[in-house]
Amino acid sequence: MAITIVKGQKADLTKTNPSLVQVLIGMGWRNADSVEVDFSAFVLAGNGKVSRDEDLIFYGNPLGANRSVSLLVGDKQHVAGQVDREQVTVSLNSIPGEVAKIAFSLTVYEGEKRKQNFSQIEDAYIRIIDPSNGNELLRYNLGKDFSVETAVVVGELYRYNSDWKFNAIGSGYAGGLGALCSSFGIEVKEEAIKPPTPTPTPTPTPTPQPPAAPTVIQPDKPANKPPLNLNRPKSEATNVPPVGGSINLNKIELKKRGDSINLQKNSGSLGEILINLNWDQKKKKTGWFGGGSNLDLDLACLYELKDGSKGVVQALGNSFGSLNRPPFIALDGDDRTGTVKTGENLRINGNMIKELKRVLVFAFIYEGAANWAEANGVVTIKQSGGPDIEVRMDEHEKNKGMCAIALFENVQDQTFSVEKLVSYFAGHKNMDEAYRWGLKWVAGSK
């Protein structure tokens, strides 16, 4: 039988349940339709601070603490008679030794800006479940103790000697997620938390921005770690840049091969997913007069449908696909120069996810030497209501004209996981064999 605890009360977990190696943390609430609530968790050292930015666990970074803390994305589990709004699994035996506690919080999205707060949130709770048998071990109901607060630290798992315990905290903050981040040791840009206050002085002329393509492809790397930027759309997506880079909740970059993220599911549907390829135009100098041709990169994909049919969407051979009939993927056009601001775009009909098994996004150099470092290619994945996901083709291999960029895989017909590949091949056939697509290839042209 579940034990209900009150604010300030602490309760044993592993001491009274010695076989407990994993817990499921469930949180729920009721709110007005216009109030958006975000969940986050902070993995904290003994000083009560995070050790690095990745210790902020949220929809954009659902894994942390050596993968021992995992935020469930997509549909939640029905456990002990109800389905929670948010669920997190914590593998207690896998938590690194330097971690002292994990704090769980709720924040009202843009609360100050929208003049919303926790007085509009009802029936908020946190509960701890043993996933091995579905039993609810502990429950803490927050009640109606809040008014102007826009963030609440609900409770925390904490280490006590060799055991794990739970503390019902229920502490409210003004300032939303930004205030929580600051209190836990993550620097935050103040202007990102609330809109700037108008002043009677003239608005200074903004510094001119560099052209769009170079800005996307070659951003400056700051010498020092920049503060956390909380000026972002409400979304639910995965990876946070490592220490030394900022957390930008408008954009998530998959840094390393194998990094992956689940796309956000909104109102029962993924909607349209846009995949954009952009690259630098660098005219190659050849001959006595410096003439030459530009690199021509093509964006394309291999697809496999649930019915077993497979194929390719690419400009080569005029296989541009279709959004509204199989393969439910379409290529917009063919940028031969790299100077078109919008670059090349693939679109996936996320409403038809139940028909799609996997999609391999790739690019190849149709014209010009296979010098990927010169191209500086970047792929941006745009999803409805979620942050942009960026994959840079930053690991180069000369003399191979094809790059497998990202693999989309169906997750329970609810969303796609996106994995960074950035692996290079001599041609379509070699890439096909590496990912076991099983297509037959013949020479083609535009």
Tab-separated table of C-alpha atoms in Angstrom:
chain	number	residue	atom	x	y	z
A	1	MET	CA	0.000	0.000	0.000
A	2	ALA	CA	1.348	3.430	-0.915
A	3	ILE	CA	2.538	5.734	1.847
A	4	THR	CA	1.320	9.319	1.538
A	5	ILE	CA	3.787	11.842	2.884
A	6	VAL	CA	3.523	15.580	3.483
A	7	LYS	CA	5.728	18.575	2.794
A	8	GLY	CA	9.043	18.330	4.634
A	9	GLN	CA	8.684	14.625	5.360
A	10	LYS	CA	11.418	12.150	4.404
A	11	ALA	CA	10.859	8.492	3.663
A	12	ASP	CA	13.079	5.459	3.140
A	13	LEU	CA	13.115	3.701	-0.211
A	14	THR	CA	15.852	1.077	-0.455
A	15	LYS	CA	16.171	0.458	3.282
A	16	THR	CA	12.574	-0.713	3.542
A	17	ASN	CA	12.679	-2.248	0.043
A	18	PRO	CA	16.148	-3.891	-0.189
A	19	SER	CA	15.421	-5.507	-3.566
A	20	LEU	CA	14.584	-2.127	-5.146
A	21	VAL	CA	17.066	-1.366	-7.957
A	22	GLN	CA	14.932	0.904	-10.157
A	23	VAL	CA	12.109	3.368	-9.512
A	24	LEU	CA	9.581	5.048	-11.753
A	25	ILE	CA	8.880	8.661	-10.797
A	26	GLY	CA	5.442	9.805	-11.934
A	27	MET	CA	4.123	13.373	-11.803
A	28	GLY	CA	0.684	14.719	-12.628
A	29	TRP	CA	-1.440	17.861	-12.347
A	30	ARG	CA	-4.516	19.645	-13.648
A	31	ASN	CA	-4.221	23.080	-15.200
A	32	ALA	CA	-6.146	25.681	-17.181
A	33	ASP	CA	-5.952	25.112	-20.939
A	34	SER	CA	-3.731	28.133	-21.542
A	35	VAL	CA	-1.183	27.201	-18.849
A	36	GLU	CA	1.722	25.080	-20.054
A	37	VAL	CA	3.742	23.170	-17.491
A	38	ASP	CA	7.246	21.784	-18.019
A	39	PHE	CA	8.959	19.042	-16.066
A	40	SER	CA	12.688	19.027	-15.332
A	41	ALA	CA	15.110	17.238	-13.028
A	42	PHE	CA	18.510	18.310	-11.769
A	43	VAL	CA	21.277	15.802	-11.062
A	44	LEU	CA	23.190	17.337	-8.158
A	45	ALA	CA	26.531	16.812	-6.464
A	46	GLY	CA	27.088	17.052	-2.716
A	47	ASN	CA	27.235	20.860	-2.874
A	48	GLY	CA	23.692	21.010	-4.257
A	49	LYS	CA	24.880	22.146	-7.701
A	50	VAL	CA	25.052	20.493	-11.105
A	51	SER	CA	28.489	19.394	-12.306
A	52	ARG	CA	27.763	20.207	-15.938
A	53	ASP	CA	24.940	21.478	-18.117
A	54	GLU	CA	23.925	17.944	-19.119
A	55	ASP	CA	22.779	17.417	-15.527
A	56	LEU	CA	19.605	19.307	-16.421
A	57	ILE	CA	17.178	16.554	-17.481
A	58	PHE	CA	14.243	17.791	-19.554
A	59	TYR	CA	12.432	17.124	-22.848
A	60	GLY	CA	15.530	18.222	-24.781
A	61	ASN	CA	17.947	16.048	-22.765
A	62	PRO	CA	16.058	13.005	-21.514
A	63	LEU	CA	19.100	10.974	-20.453
A	64	GLY	CA	21.595	11.803	-17.749
A	65	ALA	CA	23.754	10.574	-14.871
A	66	ASN	CA	25.458	7.892	-16.943
A	67	ARG	CA	22.082	7.024	-18.505
A	68	SER	CA	20.689	6.094	-15.082
A	69	VAL	CA	18.035	8.834	-15.286
A	70	SER	CA	15.698	8.592	-18.259
A	71	LEU	CA	12.724	10.819	-19.054
A	72	LEU	CA	10.040	8.858	-20.894
A	73	VAL	CA	8.978	10.453	-24.163
A	74	GLY	CA	5.836	9.633	-26.119
A	75	ASP	CA	3.092	7.651	-24.441
A	76	LYS	CA	3.390	7.123	-20.677
A	77	GLN	CA	2.909	3.860	-18.797
A	78	HIS	CA	-0.379	3.041	-17.106
A	79	VAL	CA	0.799	2.084	-13.628
A	80	ALA	CA	-1.044	1.510	-10.348
A	81	GLY	CA	-4.366	2.660	-11.733
A	82	GLN	CA	-3.389	5.873	-13.520
A	83	VAL	CA	-1.265	7.472	-16.235
A	84	ASP	CA	1.054	10.303	-15.185
A	85	ARG	CA	1.725	13.467	-17.159
A	86	GLU	CA	5.473	12.884	-16.872
A	87	GLN	CA	7.440	9.774	-15.985
A	88	VAL	CA	11.129	9.263	-15.257
A	89	THR	CA	12.927	5.986	-14.649
A	90	VAL	CA	15.879	6.025	-12.260
A	91	SER	CA	18.258	3.050	-12.079
A	92	LEU	CA	19.502	3.442	-8.524
A	93	ASN	CA	22.473	1.077	-8.830
A	94	SER	CA	23.770	2.890	-11.923
A	95	ILE	CA	23.830	6.422	-10.518
A	96	PRO	CA	27.452	7.668	-10.422
A	97	GLY	CA	28.978	7.892	-6.980
A	98	GLU	CA	29.466	11.662	-7.145
A	99	VAL	CA	25.703	12.216	-7.438
A	100	ALA	CA	24.171	13.069	-4.067
A	101	LYS	CA	20.579	13.820	-5.069
A	102	ILE	CA	18.158	14.252	-7.955
A	103	ALA	CA	15.671	17.112	-7.627
A	104	PHE	CA	12.357	16.973	-9.531
A	105	SER	CA	10.605	20.206	-10.509
A	106	LEU	CA	7.677	21.721	-12.387
A	107	THR	CA	7.693	25.138	-14.051
A	108	VAL	CA	5.024	27.253	-15.697
A	109	TYR	CA	6.268	27.989	-19.195
A	110	GLU	CA	6.750	31.752	-19.690
A	111	GLY	CA	4.842	32.284	-16.443
A	112	GLU	CA	5.995	35.867	-15.840
A	113	LYS	CA	5.467	36.863	-19.445
A	114	ARG	CA	1.974	35.345	-19.604
A	115	LYS	CA	1.067	36.356	-16.029
A	116	GLN	CA	0.444	32.741	-15.079
A	117	ASN	CA	1.518	30.853	-11.965
A	118	PHE	CA	0.930	27.794	-9.817
A	119	SER	CA	-2.323	29.117	-8.397
A	120	GLN	CA	-3.774	27.875	-11.698
A	121	ILE	CA	-2.395	24.360	-11.168
A	122	GLU	CA	-4.426	21.844	-9.198
A	123	ASP	CA	-3.989	18.293	-7.923
A	124	ALA	CA	-0.234	18.270	-8.535
A	125	TYR	CA	1.519	15.197	-7.167
A	126	ILE	CA	4.652	13.101	-7.362
A	127	ARG	CA	4.688	9.374	-6.753
A	128	ILE	CA	7.351	6.672	-6.655
A	129	ILE	CA	6.609	3.270	-8.164
A	130	ASP	CA	8.435	-0.050	-8.135
A	131	PRO	CA	8.363	-0.938	-11.861
A	132	SER	CA	9.139	-4.600	-11.155
A	133	ASN	CA	5.641	-5.142	-9.720
A	134	GLY	CA	3.750	-1.889	-10.439
A	135	ASN	CA	3.320	-1.072	-6.751
A	136	GLU	CA	3.114	2.568	-5.717
A	137	LEU	CA	5.533	3.077	-2.837
A	138	LEU	CA	5.222	6.770	-1.978
A	139	ARG	CA	3.021	9.700	-2.916
A	140	TYR	CA	3.266	13.411	-2.144
A	141	ASN	CA	0.337	15.697	-3.012
A	142	LEU	CA	1.377	19.345	-3.312
A	143	GLY	CA	-2.031	20.780	-2.436
A	144	LYS	CA	-2.873	24.486	-2.883
A	145	ASP	CA	0.094	26.083	-1.145
A	146	PHE	CA	1.181	28.255	-4.079
A	147	SER	CA	0.097	31.597	-5.505
A	148	VAL	CA	2.572	33.741	-7.469
A	149	GLU	CA	5.223	31.022	-7.875
A	150	THR	CA	6.127	29.931	-11.419
A	151	ALA	CA	8.469	27.092	-10.425
A	152	VAL	CA	8.302	24.406	-7.758
A	153	VAL	CA	10.930	21.931	-6.589
A	154	VAL	CA	8.537	19.115	-5.802
A	155	GLY	CA	10.842	16.581	-4.195
A	156	GLU	CA	14.193	14.857	-4.380
A	157	LEU	CA	15.765	11.448	-4.274
A	158	TYR	CA	18.844	11.620	-2.121
A	159	ARG	CA	21.612	9.307	-1.030
A	160	TYR	CA	21.929	8.558	2.691
A	161	ASN	CA	24.940	6.355	3.393
A	162	SER	CA	24.326	3.356	1.134
A	163	ASP	CA	20.557	3.849	0.877
A	164	TRP	CA	18.232	6.071	-1.139
A	165	LYS	CA	15.487	8.166	0.458
A	166	PHE	CA	12.879	10.647	-0.768
A	167	ASN	CA	12.309	14.151	0.562
A	168	ALA	CA	8.992	15.949	-0.081
A	169	ILE	CA	10.163	19.539	-0.595
A	170	GLY	CA	7.364	21.616	-2.173
A	171	SER	CA	9.430	24.830	-2.416
A	172	GLY	CA	8.185	27.518	-4.810
A	173	TYR	CA	10.162	30.079	-6.812
A	174	ALA	CA	9.424	33.089	-8.948
A	175	GLY	CA	11.318	33.248	-12.218
A	176	GLY	CA	10.399	29.869	-13.674
A	177	LEU	CA	12.991	27.469	-15.032
A	178	GLY	CA	15.566	30.255	-15.144
A	179	ALA	CA	15.382	30.721	-11.385
A	180	LEU	CA	15.762	27.000	-10.785
A	181	CYS	CA	18.735	26.769	-13.130
A	182	SER	CA	20.451	29.638	-11.343
A	183	SER	CA	19.860	28.111	-7.917
A	184	PHE	CA	21.341	24.806	-9.087
A	185	GLY	CA	24.454	26.359	-10.634
A	186	ILE	CA	23.530	26.877	-14.293
A	187	GLU	CA	24.143	30.409	-15.580
A	188	VAL	CA	21.124	31.944	-17.289
A	189	LYS	CA	20.646	34.895	-19.632
A	190	GLU	CA	18.282	37.254	-17.844
A	191	GLU	CA	16.936	38.717	-21.063
A	192	ALA	CA	15.816	35.265	-22.076
A	193	ILE	CA	13.556	34.945	-19.043
A	194	LYS	CA	11.435	38.046	-19.506
A	195	PRO	CA	10.921	40.550	-22.301
A	196	PRO	CA	13.120	43.637	-22.184
A	197	THR	CA	11.648	46.677	-20.420
A	198	PRO	CA	11.031	49.563	-22.846
A	199	THR	CA	13.112	52.683	-22.216
A	200	PRO	CA	12.746	56.234	-23.538
A	201	THR	CA	16.205	56.160	-25.052
A	202	PRO	CA	16.478	55.445	-28.783
A	203	THR	CA	16.942	51.809	-29.695
A	204	PRO	CA	20.569	51.283	-30.721
A	205	THR	CA	21.215	50.157	-34.258
A	206	PRO	CA	21.612	46.372	-34.197
A	207	THR	CA	24.907	44.901	-35.240
A	208	PRO	CA	24.575	43.626	-38.812
A	209	GLN	CA	24.306	39.876	-38.960
A	210	PRO	CA	26.436	37.786	-41.287
A	211	PRO	CA	24.782	36.121	-44.316
A	212	ALA	CA	22.412	33.287	-43.537
A	213	ALA	CA	24.381	30.341	-44.903
A	214	PRO	CA	27.720	31.091	-43.200
A	215	THR	CA	25.886	31.817	-39.954
A	216	VAL	CA	24.299	28.370	-39.957
A	217	ILE	CA	27.351	26.514	-41.135
A	218	GLN	CA	30.243	28.136	-39.333
A	219	PRO	CA	29.204	29.667	-35.987
A	220	ASP	CA	31.916	31.205	-33.848
A	221	LYS	CA	33.002	29.089	-30.907
A	222	PRO	CA	33.020	31.121	-27.697
A	223	ALA	CA	36.173	31.129	-25.615
A	224	ASN	CA	34.156	30.868	-22.408
A	225	LYS	CA	31.029	28.903	-21.602
A	226	PRO	CA	28.028	31.089	-22.499
A	227	PRO	CA	24.963	31.217	-20.246
A	228	LEU	CA	21.879	29.077	-20.669
A	229	ASN	CA	19.371	30.532	-23.123
A	230	LEU	CA	15.761	29.979	-22.038
A	231	ASN	CA	14.159	31.970	-24.850
A	232	ARG	CA	12.585	29.061	-26.674
A	233	PRO	CA	9.290	27.615	-27.855
A	234	LYS	CA	7.380	25.125	-25.724
A	235	SER	CA	8.463	21.720	-26.945
A	236	GLU	CA	9.204	18.194	-26.007
A	237	ALA	CA	12.057	16.654	-27.824
A	238	THR	CA	16.912	15.111	-26.833
A	239	ASN	CA	20.549	16.194	-26.647
A	240	VAL	CA	22.080	19.027	-24.750
A	241	PRO	CA	25.468	20.339	-25.881
A	242	PRO	CA	28.345	19.240	-23.660
A	243	VAL	CA	30.232	21.432	-21.207
A	244	GLY	CA	31.819	24.353	-23.008
A	245	GLY	CA	28.762	24.977	-25.203
A	246	SER	CA	25.487	26.690	-24.372
A	247	ILE	CA	22.117	25.015	-23.963
A	248	ASN	CA	19.920	26.609	-26.578
A	249	LEU	CA	16.326	25.427	-26.185
A	250	ASN	CA	15.488	26.714	-29.668
A	251	LYS	CA	17.991	24.324	-31.210
A	252	ILE	CA	19.469	20.991	-30.197
A	253	GLU	CA	22.658	19.802	-31.864
A	254	LEU	CA	23.525	16.131	-32.123
A	255	LYS	CA	27.240	16.396	-31.455
A	256	LYS	CA	28.640	12.898	-31.831
A	257	ARG	CA	27.961	9.845	-33.975
A	258	GLY	CA	25.372	7.758	-32.202
A	259	ASP	CA	23.725	10.715	-30.439
A	260	SER	CA	19.959	10.382	-30.794
A	261	ILE	CA	16.756	12.250	-30.067
A	262	ASN	CA	13.028	11.563	-30.227
A	263	LEU	CA	10.917	14.033	-32.167
A	264	GLN	CA	8.059	15.723	-30.356
A	265	LYS	CA	4.541	14.419	-30.693
A	266	ASN	CA	1.901	17.178	-30.606
A	267	SER	CA	-1.836	16.619	-30.195
A	268	GLY	CA	-1.646	13.012	-31.336
A	269	SER	CA	0.381	13.735	-34.476
A	270	LEU	CA	3.929	14.558	-35.496
A	271	GLY	CA	2.833	16.820	-38.324
A	272	GLU	CA	5.248	17.663	-41.107
A	273	ILE	CA	8.967	17.137	-40.533
A	274	LEU	CA	11.253	19.312	-42.652
A	275	ILE	CA	14.879	18.299	-43.258
A	276	ASN	CA	17.009	21.111	-44.665
A	277	LEU	CA	20.502	20.830	-46.199
A	278	ASN	CA	22.690	23.900	-46.510
A	279	TRP	CA	26.348	24.298	-47.384
A	280	ASP	CA	28.990	26.876	-48.276
A	281	GLN	CA	29.424	27.986	-51.841
A	282	LYS	CA	33.151	27.862	-52.519
A	283	LYS	CA	34.121	28.232	-56.134
A	284	LYS	CA	36.992	25.941	-56.991
A	285	LYS	CA	39.845	27.665	-58.809
A	286	THR	CA	41.139	25.789	-61.810
A	287	GLY	CA	43.037	26.730	-64.918
A	288	TRP	CA	44.997	29.894	-65.744
A	289	PHE	CA	42.120	32.298	-65.158
A	290	GLY	CA	40.796	30.866	-61.907
A	291	GLY	CA	37.542	29.609	-63.425
A	292	GLY	CA	35.835	26.578	-62.019
A	293	SER	CA	32.601	25.084	-60.780
A	294	ASN	CA	30.745	25.171	-57.497
A	295	LEU	CA	30.189	22.166	-55.303
A	296	ASP	CA	26.761	20.655	-55.956
A	297	LEU	CA	25.422	18.768	-52.946
A	298	ASP	CA	22.218	16.790	-53.194
A	299	LEU	CA	19.952	15.887	-50.278
A	300	ALA	CA	18.216	12.524	-50.489
A	301	CYS	CA	16.976	9.586	-48.448
A	302	LEU	CA	16.441	5.864	-48.486
A	303	TYR	CA	13.113	4.725	-47.069
A	304	GLU	CA	11.538	1.508	-45.875
A	305	LEU	CA	7.788	1.272	-45.309
A	306	LYS	CA	5.979	-1.043	-42.903
A	307	ASP	CA	4.688	-3.102	-45.840
A	308	GLY	CA	8.284	-3.929	-46.789
A	309	SER	CA	8.572	-1.661	-49.811
A	310	LYS	CA	11.837	0.254	-50.132
A	311	GLY	CA	13.185	2.996	-52.363
A	312	VAL	CA	15.033	6.283	-52.678
A	313	VAL	CA	13.924	9.922	-52.854
A	314	GLN	CA	16.470	12.078	-54.708
A	315	ALA	CA	16.874	14.519	-57.591
A	316	LEU	CA	19.039	11.992	-59.416
A	317	GLY	CA	16.631	10.150	-61.689
A	318	ASN	CA	13.865	12.648	-60.813
A	319	SER	CA	12.674	10.509	-57.909
A	320	PHE	CA	11.165	13.387	-55.937
A	321	GLY	CA	8.650	11.281	-53.978
A	322	SER	CA	5.269	12.383	-52.618
A	323	LEU	CA	3.898	13.588	-49.273
A	324	ASN	CA	0.333	12.319	-49.668
A	325	ARG	CA	0.960	8.884	-51.103
A	326	PRO	CA	3.763	6.345	-50.601
A	327	PRO	CA	6.517	6.926	-49.632
A	328	PHE	CA	5.018	9.974	-47.814
A	329	ILE	CA	8.362	11.746	-48.294
A	330	ALA	CA	9.042	14.484	-50.840
A	331	LEU	CA	12.078	16.439	-52.043
A	332	ASP	CA	11.384	20.128	-52.737
A	333	GLY	CA	14.099	20.969	-55.224
A	334	ASP	CA	17.732	20.901	-56.254
A	335	ASP	CA	20.082	23.743	-55.220
A	336	ARG	CA	23.090	23.557	-57.529
A	337	THR	CA	25.061	26.377	-55.867
A	338	GLY	CA	24.539	26.398	-52.145
A	339	THR	CA	23.525	30.063	-52.308
A	340	VAL	CA	19.769	29.545	-52.112
A	341	LYS	CA	18.842	30.648	-48.604
A	342	THR	CA	16.444	27.778	-48.058
A	343	GLY	CA	18.890	25.173	-49.386
A	344	GLU	CA	17.428	21.775	-50.247
A	345	ASN	CA	14.496	20.338	-48.308
A	346	LEU	CA	13.108	16.882	-47.685
A	347	ARG	CA	9.675	16.672	-46.097
A	348	ILE	CA	8.258	13.719	-44.177
A	349	ASN	CA	4.525	13.395	-43.577
A	350	GLY	CA	4.551	12.646	-39.842
A	351	ASN	CA	0.798	11.971	-39.919
A	352	MET	CA	1.644	8.771	-41.805
A	353	ILE	CA	4.211	7.504	-39.295
A	354	LYS	CA	2.376	4.184	-38.981
A	355	GLU	CA	3.287	3.509	-42.610
A	356	LEU	CA	6.988	4.336	-42.216
A	357	LYS	CA	9.567	2.002	-40.688
A	358	ARG	CA	12.850	3.870	-41.206
A	359	VAL	CA	14.372	6.678	-43.259
A	360	LEU	CA	18.079	7.168	-43.940
A	361	VAL	CA	18.886	10.792	-44.810
A	362	PHE	CA	22.038	11.259	-46.861
A	363	ALA	CA	23.802	13.747	-49.103
A	364	PHE	CA	26.182	13.297	-51.991
A	365	ILE	CA	28.429	15.544	-54.036
A	366	TYR	CA	27.000	15.460	-57.551
A	367	GLU	CA	29.548	17.873	-58.985
A	368	GLY	CA	32.942	18.909	-57.644
A	369	ALA	CA	35.694	17.083	-55.803
A	370	ALA	CA	34.675	14.996	-52.799
A	371	ASN	CA	35.954	17.491	-50.251
A	372	TRP	CA	33.415	17.661	-47.450
A	373	ALA	CA	35.502	20.030	-45.346
A	374	GLU	CA	35.135	22.584	-48.133
A	375	ALA	CA	31.371	22.100	-48.259
A	376	ASN	CA	30.790	22.655	-44.513
A	377	GLY	CA	27.407	20.974	-44.810
A	378	VAL	CA	24.762	21.153	-42.122
A	379	VAL	CA	21.363	19.470	-41.898
A	380	THR	CA	18.606	21.045	-39.799
A	381	ILE	CA	15.519	19.041	-38.837
A	382	LYS	CA	12.486	21.201	-38.108
A	383	GLN	CA	9.490	19.789	-36.230
A	384	SER	CA	6.144	21.302	-35.379
A	385	GLY	CA	6.267	22.912	-31.934
A	386	GLY	CA	9.672	21.483	-31.045
A	387	PRO	CA	13.234	22.764	-31.200
A	388	ASP	CA	15.275	22.503	-34.376
A	389	ILE	CA	17.674	19.565	-34.443
A	390	GLU	CA	21.008	20.199	-36.117
A	391	VAL	CA	23.448	17.665	-37.536
A	392	ARG	CA	26.744	19.010	-38.815
A	393	MET	CA	28.781	17.076	-41.329
A	394	ASP	CA	31.864	17.858	-39.294
A	395	GLU	CA	33.723	14.552	-39.482
A	396	HIS	CA	35.234	14.528	-42.934
A	397	GLU	CA	36.555	11.816	-45.208
A	398	LYS	CA	38.034	12.749	-48.565
A	399	ASN	CA	37.486	10.922	-51.854
A	400	LYS	CA	34.143	9.501	-50.780
A	401	GLY	CA	31.289	11.433	-52.329
A	402	MET	CA	28.390	10.218	-50.201
A	403	CYS	CA	27.553	10.908	-46.563
A	404	ALA	CA	24.924	9.060	-44.505
A	405	ILE	CA	23.762	11.849	-42.189
A	406	ALA	CA	20.938	10.659	-39.951
A	407	LEU	CA	18.727	7.636	-39.419
A	408	PHE	CA	15.033	8.077	-38.567
A	409	GLU	CA	13.440	5.016	-36.937
A	410	ASN	CA	9.809	4.464	-36.001
A	411	VAL	CA	9.211	4.355	-32.233
A	412	GLN	CA	5.993	2.462	-31.471
A	413	ASP	CA	4.141	4.300	-34.278
A	414	GLN	CA	4.229	7.419	-32.082
A	415	THR	CA	7.386	9.304	-33.055
A	416	PHE	CA	10.765	8.991	-34.759
A	417	SER	CA	14.108	8.607	-33.078
A	418	VAL	CA	16.824	10.485	-34.973
A	419	GLU	CA	20.413	9.209	-34.766
A	420	LYS	CA	23.473	11.078	-36.034
A	421	LEU	CA	25.512	8.952	-38.463
A	422	VAL	CA	27.842	11.190	-40.547
A	423	SER	CA	29.539	8.208	-42.204
A	424	TYR	CA	31.061	8.404	-45.686
A	425	PHE	CA	30.822	6.018	-48.638
A	426	ALA	CA	32.028	5.751	-52.217
A	427	GLY	CA	28.496	5.540	-53.590
A	428	HIS	CA	24.876	4.462	-53.198
A	429	LYS	CA	25.643	0.753	-53.331
A	430	ASN	CA	28.244	0.882	-50.558
A	431	MET	CA	25.934	2.861	-48.288
A	432	ASP	CA	23.022	0.535	-49.074
A	433	GLU	CA	25.090	-2.484	-48.077
A	434	ALA	CA	26.275	-0.845	-44.839
A	435	TYR	CA	22.700	-0.254	-43.674
A	436	ARG	CA	21.257	-3.412	-45.283
A	437	TRP	CA	18.667	-1.747	-47.470
A	438	GLY	CA	18.854	-4.328	-50.266
A	439	LEU	CA	18.161	-2.146	-53.307
A	440	LYS	CA	19.621	-2.682	-56.779
A	441	TRP	CA	21.519	0.294	-58.187
A	442	VAL	CA	22.158	1.472	-61.734
A	443	ALA	CA	23.867	4.642	-63.005
A	444	GLY	CA	21.608	7.678	-63.299
A	445	SER	CA	21.665	11.412	-64.043
A	446	LYS	CA	19.612	14.553	-63.471
